[in-house]
mmCIF file of C-alpha atoms and ligand atoms in Angstrom:
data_model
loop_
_atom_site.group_PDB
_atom_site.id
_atom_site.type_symbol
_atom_site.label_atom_id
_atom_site.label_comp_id
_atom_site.label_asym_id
_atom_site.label_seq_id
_atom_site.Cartn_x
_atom_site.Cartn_y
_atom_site.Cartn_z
ATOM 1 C CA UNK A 1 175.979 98.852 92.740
ATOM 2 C CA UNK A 2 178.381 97.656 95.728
ATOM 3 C CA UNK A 3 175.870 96.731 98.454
ATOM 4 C CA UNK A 4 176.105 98.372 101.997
ATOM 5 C CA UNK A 5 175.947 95.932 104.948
ATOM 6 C CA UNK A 6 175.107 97.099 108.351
ATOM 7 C CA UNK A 7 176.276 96.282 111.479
ATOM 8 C CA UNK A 8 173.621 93.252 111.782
ATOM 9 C CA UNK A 9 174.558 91.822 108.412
ATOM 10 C CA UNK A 10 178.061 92.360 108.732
ATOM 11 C CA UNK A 11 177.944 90.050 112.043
ATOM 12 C CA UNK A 12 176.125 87.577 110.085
ATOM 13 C CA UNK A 13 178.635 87.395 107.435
ATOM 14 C CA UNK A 14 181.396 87.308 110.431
ATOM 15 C CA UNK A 15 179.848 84.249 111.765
ATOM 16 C CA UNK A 16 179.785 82.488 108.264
ATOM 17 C CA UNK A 17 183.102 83.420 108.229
ATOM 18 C CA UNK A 18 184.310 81.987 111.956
ATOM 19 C CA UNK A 19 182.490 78.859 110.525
ATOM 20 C CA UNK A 20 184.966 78.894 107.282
ATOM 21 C CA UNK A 21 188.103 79.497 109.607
ATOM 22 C CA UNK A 22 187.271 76.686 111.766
ATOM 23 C CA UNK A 23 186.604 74.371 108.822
ATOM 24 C CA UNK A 24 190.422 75.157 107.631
ATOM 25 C CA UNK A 25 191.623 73.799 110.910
ATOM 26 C CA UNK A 26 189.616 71.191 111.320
ATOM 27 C CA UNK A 27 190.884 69.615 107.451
ATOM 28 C CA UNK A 28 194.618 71.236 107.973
ATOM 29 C CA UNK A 29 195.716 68.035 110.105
ATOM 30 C CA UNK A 30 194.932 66.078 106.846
ATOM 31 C CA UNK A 31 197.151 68.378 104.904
ATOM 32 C CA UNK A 32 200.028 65.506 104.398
ATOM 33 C CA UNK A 33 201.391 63.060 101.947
ATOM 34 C CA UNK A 34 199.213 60.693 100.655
ATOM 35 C CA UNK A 35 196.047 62.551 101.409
ATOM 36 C CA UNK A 36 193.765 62.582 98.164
ATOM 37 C CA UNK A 37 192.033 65.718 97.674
ATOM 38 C CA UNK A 38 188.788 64.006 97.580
ATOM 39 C CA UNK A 39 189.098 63.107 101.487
ATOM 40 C CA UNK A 40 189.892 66.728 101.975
ATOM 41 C CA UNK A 41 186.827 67.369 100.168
ATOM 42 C CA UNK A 42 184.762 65.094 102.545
ATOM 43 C CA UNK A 43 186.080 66.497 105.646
ATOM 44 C CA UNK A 44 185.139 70.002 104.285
ATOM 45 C CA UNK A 45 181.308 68.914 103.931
ATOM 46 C CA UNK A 46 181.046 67.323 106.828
ATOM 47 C CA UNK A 47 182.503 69.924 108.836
ATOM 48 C CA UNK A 48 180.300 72.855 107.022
ATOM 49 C CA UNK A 49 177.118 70.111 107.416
ATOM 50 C CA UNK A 50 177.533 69.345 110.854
ATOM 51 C CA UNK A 51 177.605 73.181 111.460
ATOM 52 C CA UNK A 52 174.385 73.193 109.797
ATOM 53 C CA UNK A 53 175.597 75.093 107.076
ATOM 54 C CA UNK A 54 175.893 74.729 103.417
ATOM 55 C CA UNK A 55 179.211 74.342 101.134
ATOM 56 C CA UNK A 56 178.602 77.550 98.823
ATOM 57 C CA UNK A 57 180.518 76.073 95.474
ATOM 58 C CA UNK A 58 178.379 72.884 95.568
ATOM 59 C CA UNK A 59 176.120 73.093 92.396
ATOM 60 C CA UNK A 60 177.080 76.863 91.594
ATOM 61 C CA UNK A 61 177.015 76.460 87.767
ATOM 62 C CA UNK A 62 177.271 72.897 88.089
ATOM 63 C CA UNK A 63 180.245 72.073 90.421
ATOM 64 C CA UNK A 64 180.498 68.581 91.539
ATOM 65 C CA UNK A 65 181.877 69.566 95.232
ATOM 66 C CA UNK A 66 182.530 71.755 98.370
ATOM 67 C CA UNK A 67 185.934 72.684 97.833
ATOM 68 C CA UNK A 68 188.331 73.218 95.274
ATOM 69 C CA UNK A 69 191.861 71.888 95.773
ATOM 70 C CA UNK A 70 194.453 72.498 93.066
ATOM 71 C CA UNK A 71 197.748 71.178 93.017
ATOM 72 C CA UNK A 72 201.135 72.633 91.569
ATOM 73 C CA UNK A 73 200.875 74.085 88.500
ATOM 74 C CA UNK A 74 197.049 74.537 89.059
ATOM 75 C CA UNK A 75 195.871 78.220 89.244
ATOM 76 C CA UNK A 76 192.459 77.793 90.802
ATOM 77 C CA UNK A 77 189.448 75.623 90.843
ATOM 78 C CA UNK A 78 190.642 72.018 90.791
ATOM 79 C CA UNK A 79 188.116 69.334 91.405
ATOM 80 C CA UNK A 80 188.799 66.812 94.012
ATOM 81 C CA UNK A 81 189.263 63.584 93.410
ATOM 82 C CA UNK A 82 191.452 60.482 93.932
ATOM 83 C CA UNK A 83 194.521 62.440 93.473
ATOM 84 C CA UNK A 84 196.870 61.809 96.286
ATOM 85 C CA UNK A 85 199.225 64.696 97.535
ATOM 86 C CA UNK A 86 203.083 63.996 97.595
ATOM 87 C CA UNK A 87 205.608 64.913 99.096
ATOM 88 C CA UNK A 88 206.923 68.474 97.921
ATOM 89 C CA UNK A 89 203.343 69.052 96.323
ATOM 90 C CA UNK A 90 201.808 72.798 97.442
ATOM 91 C CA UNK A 91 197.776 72.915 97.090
ATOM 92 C CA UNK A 92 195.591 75.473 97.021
ATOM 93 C CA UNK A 93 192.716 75.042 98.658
ATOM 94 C CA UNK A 94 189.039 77.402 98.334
ATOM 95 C CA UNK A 95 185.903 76.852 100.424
ATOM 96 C CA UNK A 96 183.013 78.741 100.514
ATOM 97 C CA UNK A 97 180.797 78.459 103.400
ATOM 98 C CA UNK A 98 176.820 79.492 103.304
ATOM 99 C CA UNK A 99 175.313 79.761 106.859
ATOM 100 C CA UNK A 100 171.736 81.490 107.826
ATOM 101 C CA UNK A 101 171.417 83.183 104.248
ATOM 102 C CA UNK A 102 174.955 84.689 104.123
ATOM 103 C CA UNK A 103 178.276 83.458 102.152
ATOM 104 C CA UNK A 104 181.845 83.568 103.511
ATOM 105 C CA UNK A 105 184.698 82.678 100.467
ATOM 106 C CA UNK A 106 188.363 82.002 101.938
ATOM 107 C CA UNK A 107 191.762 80.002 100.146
ATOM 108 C CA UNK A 108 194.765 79.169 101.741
ATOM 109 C CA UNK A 109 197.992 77.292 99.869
ATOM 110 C CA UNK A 110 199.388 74.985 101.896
ATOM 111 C CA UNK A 111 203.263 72.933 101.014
ATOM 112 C CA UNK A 112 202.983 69.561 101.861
ATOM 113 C CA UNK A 113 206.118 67.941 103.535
ATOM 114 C CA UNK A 114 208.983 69.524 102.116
ATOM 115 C CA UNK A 115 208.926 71.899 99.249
ATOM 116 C CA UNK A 116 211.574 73.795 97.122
ATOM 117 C CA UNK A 117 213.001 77.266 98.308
ATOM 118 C CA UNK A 118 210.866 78.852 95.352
ATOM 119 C CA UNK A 119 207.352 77.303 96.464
ATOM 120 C CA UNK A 120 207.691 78.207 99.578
ATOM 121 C CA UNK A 121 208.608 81.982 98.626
ATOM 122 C CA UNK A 122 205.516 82.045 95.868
ATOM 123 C CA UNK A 123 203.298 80.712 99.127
ATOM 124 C CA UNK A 124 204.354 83.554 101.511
ATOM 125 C CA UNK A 125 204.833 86.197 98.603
ATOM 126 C CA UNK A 126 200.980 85.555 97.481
ATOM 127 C CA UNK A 127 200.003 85.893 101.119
ATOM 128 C CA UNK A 128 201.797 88.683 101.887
ATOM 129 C CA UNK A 129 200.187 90.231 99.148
ATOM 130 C CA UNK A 130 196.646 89.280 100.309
ATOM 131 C CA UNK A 131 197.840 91.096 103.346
ATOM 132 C CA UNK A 132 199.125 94.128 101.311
ATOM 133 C CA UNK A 133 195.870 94.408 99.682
ATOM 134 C CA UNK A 134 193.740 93.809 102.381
ATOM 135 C CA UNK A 135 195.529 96.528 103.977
ATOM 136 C CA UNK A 136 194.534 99.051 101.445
ATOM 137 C CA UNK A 137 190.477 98.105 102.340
ATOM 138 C CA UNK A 138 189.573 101.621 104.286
ATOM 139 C CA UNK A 139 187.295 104.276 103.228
ATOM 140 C CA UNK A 140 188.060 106.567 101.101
ATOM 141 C CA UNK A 141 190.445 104.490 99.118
ATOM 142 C CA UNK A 142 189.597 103.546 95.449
ATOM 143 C CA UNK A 143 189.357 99.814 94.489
ATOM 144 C CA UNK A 144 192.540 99.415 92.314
ATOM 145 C CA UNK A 145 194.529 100.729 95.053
ATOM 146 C CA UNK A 146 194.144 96.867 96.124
ATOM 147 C CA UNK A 147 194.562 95.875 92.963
ATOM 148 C CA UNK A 148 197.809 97.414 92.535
ATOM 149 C CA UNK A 149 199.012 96.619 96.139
ATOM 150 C CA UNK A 150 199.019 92.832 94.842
ATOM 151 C CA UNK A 151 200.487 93.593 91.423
ATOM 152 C CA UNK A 152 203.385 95.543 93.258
ATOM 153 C CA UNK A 153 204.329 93.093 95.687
ATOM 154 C CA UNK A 154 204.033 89.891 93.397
ATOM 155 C CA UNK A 155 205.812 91.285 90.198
ATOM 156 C CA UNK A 156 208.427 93.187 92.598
ATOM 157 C CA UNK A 157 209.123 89.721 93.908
ATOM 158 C CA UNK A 158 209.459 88.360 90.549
ATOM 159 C CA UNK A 159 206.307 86.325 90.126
ATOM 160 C CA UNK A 160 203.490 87.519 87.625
ATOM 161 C CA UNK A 161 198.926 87.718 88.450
ATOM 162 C CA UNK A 162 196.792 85.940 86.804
ATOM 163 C CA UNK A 163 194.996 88.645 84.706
ATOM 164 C CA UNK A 164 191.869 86.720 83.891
ATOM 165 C CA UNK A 165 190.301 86.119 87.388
ATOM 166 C CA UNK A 166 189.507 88.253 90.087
ATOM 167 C CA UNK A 167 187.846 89.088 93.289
ATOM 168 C CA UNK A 168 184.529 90.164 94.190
ATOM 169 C CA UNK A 169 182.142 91.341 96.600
ATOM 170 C CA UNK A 170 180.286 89.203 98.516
ATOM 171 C CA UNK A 171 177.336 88.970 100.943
ATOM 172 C CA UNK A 172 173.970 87.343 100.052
ATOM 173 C CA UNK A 173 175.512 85.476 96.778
ATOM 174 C CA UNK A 174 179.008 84.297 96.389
ATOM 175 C CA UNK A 175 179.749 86.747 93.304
ATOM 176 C CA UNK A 176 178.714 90.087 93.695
ATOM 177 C CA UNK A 177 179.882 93.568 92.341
ATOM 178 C CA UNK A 178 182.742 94.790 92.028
ATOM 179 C CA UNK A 179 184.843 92.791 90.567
ATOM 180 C CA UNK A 180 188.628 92.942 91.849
ATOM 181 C CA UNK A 181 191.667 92.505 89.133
ATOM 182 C CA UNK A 182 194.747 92.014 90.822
ATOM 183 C CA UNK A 183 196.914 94.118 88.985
ATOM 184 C CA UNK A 184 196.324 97.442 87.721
ATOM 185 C CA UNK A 185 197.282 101.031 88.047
ATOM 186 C CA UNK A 186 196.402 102.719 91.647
ATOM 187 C CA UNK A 187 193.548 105.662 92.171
ATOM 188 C CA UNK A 188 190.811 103.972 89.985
ATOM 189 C CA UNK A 189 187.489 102.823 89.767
ATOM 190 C CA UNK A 190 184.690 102.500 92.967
ATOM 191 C CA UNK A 191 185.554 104.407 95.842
ATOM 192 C CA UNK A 192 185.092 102.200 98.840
ATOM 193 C CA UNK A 193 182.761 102.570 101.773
ATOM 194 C CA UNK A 194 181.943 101.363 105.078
ATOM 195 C CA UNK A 195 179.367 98.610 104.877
ATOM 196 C CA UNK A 196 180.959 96.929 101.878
ATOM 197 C CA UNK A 197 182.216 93.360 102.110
ATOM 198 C CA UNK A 198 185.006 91.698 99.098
ATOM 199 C CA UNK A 199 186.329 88.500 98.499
ATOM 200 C CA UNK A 200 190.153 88.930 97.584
ATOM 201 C CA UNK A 201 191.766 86.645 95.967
ATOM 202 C CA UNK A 202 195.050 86.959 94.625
ATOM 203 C CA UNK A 203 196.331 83.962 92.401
ATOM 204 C CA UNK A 204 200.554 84.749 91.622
ATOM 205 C CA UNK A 205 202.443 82.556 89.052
ATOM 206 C CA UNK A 206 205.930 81.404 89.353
ATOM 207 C CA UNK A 207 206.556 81.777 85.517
ATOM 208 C CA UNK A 208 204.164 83.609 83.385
ATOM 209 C CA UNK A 209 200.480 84.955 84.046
ATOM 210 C CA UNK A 210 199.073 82.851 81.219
ATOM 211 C CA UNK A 211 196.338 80.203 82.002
ATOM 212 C CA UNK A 212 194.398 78.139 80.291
ATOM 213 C CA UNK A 213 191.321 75.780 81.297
ATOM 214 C CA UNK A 214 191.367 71.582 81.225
ATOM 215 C CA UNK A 215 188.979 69.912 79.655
ATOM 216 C CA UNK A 216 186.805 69.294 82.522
ATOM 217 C CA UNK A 217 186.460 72.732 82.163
ATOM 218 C CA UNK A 218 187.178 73.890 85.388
ATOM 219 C CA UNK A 219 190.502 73.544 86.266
ATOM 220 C CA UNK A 220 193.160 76.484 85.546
ATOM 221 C CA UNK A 221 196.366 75.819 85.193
ATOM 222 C CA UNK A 222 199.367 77.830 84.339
ATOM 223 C CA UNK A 223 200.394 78.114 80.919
ATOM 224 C CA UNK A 224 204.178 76.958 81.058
ATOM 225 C CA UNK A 225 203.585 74.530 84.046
ATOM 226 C CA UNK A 226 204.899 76.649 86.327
ATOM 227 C CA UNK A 227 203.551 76.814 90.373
ATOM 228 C CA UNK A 228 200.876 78.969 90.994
ATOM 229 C CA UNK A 229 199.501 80.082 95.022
ATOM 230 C CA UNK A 230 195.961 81.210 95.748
ATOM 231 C CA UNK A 231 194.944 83.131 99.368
ATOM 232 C CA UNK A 232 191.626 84.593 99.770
ATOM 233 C CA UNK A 233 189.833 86.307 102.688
ATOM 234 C CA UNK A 234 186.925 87.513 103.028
ATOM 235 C CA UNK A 235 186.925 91.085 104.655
ATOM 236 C CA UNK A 236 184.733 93.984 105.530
ATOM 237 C CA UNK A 237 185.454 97.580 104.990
ATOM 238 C CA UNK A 238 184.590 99.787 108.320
ATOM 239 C CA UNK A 239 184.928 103.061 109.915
ATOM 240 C CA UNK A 240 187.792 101.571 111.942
ATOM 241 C CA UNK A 241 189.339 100.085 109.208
ATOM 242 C CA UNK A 242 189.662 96.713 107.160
ATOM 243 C CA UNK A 243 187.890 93.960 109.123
ATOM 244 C CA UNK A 244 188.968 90.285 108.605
ATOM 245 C CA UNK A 245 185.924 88.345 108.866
ATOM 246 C CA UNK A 246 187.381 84.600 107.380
ATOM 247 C CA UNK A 247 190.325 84.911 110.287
HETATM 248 N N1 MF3 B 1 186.763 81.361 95.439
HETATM 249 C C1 MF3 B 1 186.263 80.955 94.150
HETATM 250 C C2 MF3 B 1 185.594 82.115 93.476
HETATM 251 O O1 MF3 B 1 185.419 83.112 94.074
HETATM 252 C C3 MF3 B 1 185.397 79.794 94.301
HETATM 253 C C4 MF3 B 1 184.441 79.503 93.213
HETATM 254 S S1 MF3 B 1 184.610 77.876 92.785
HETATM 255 C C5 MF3 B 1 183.137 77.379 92.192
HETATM 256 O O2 MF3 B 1 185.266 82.062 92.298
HETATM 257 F F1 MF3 B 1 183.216 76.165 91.973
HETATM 258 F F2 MF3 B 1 182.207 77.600 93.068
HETATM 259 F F3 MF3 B 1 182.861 78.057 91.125
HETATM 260 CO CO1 CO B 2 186.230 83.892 95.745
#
């Protein structure tokens, strides 16, 4: 069952979200070479802590900190560390924010100094397809229509999805139903309704949609090496349309 927030909740949500976007700014003027992703990871607690909130991926299943940050060829779910950034490096990176009983889940890939003419077009191509997708987030519409919004605008731009990770809702735990493939045919599964809040998350390849885990069992990285982007918002379906509550 996709749960239905009201008008209270959804404000609640909103503000764990303003809380996420002004954690992005506040570690973006980091976001340069010779950064390590473990400072970025810092920043990110504090920031979340001093807001007297609490860095959703910290612990879930074990995860050793607030955000993930994953470089390059890395899909999703990189573990900061002593890794510095360099110079033509893009990084993807995915905080999760949980304030007064309510999560928030955003990504943004950033390039770092200068990058080639084909990171820079995976970066804006993902996004734009976030955008696509979230665009497709009114009532009335059926979940794959989002689905197939990113699928569309990624493989029409010559990139491929990763196949084996998706979306989700979102609200009182990080993962809730549905989940949200990014790729697929249009018209299917859950019709969606006013009240509902998703996580979407579209993760677009350079090369080919393979990926395959490291062995600190986390990180994904492309199959053939290849860059991969990762955006994420965190939105609300209403009556007046897709909300963007991680914005
Ligand atoms: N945005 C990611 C997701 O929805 C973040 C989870 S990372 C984890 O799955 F470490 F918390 F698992
Ligand atoms: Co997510």
């Amino acid at each position: 069952m996709i749960a239905i927030r009201s008008g209270t909740e959804l404000e609640e949500i909103r503000r764990s979200g303003e809380l996420l976007r002004d954690c992005f700014e506040a570690i973006e003027p980091l976001l340069r070479p010779g950064v390590t992703t473990g400072a970025l990871d810092e920043a990110a607690e504090r920031f979340i802590r001093s807001r007297g909130a609490i860095p959703s991926f910290k612990g879930y299943q074990g995860y050793p900190a607030a955000i993930c940050a994953s470089v390059n060829e890395q899909v999703v779910h990189g573990i900061p560390g002593p890794r510095e950034l360099l110079d033509g490096d893009i990084v993807g990176v995915d905080i999760g924010v949980f304030r007064n009983g309510w999560h928030a889940d955003a990504s943004r890939t950033y390039p770092i100094g200068a990058v080639s003419g084909t990171a820079r077009r995976l970066i804006e191509v993902t996004r734009e397809a976030l955008d696509l997708a979230i665009g497709e987030a009114k009532a009335g519409r059926r979940l794959s229509d989002l689905s197939h919004a990113v699928e569309r605008h990624a493989t029409g731009n010559g990139f491929s999805v990763v196949r084996s990770l998706v979306g989700h809702g979102i609200g009182r735990r990080m993962h809730e139903e549905p989940q949200i493939p990014n790729f697929g045919a249009p018209g299917r599964g859950p019709v969606l309704a006013a009240g509902m809040v998703l996580a979407i998350e579209p993760m677009v390849n350079e090369g080919t949609h393979e990926v395959f885990t490291l062995a600190d069992n986390w990180t994904f990285v492309t199959a053939d090496g290849k860059l991969s982007a990762h955006f994420e918002d965190t939105i609300a379906v209403t009556d007046g349309g897709p909300v963007i509550l991680t914005r």
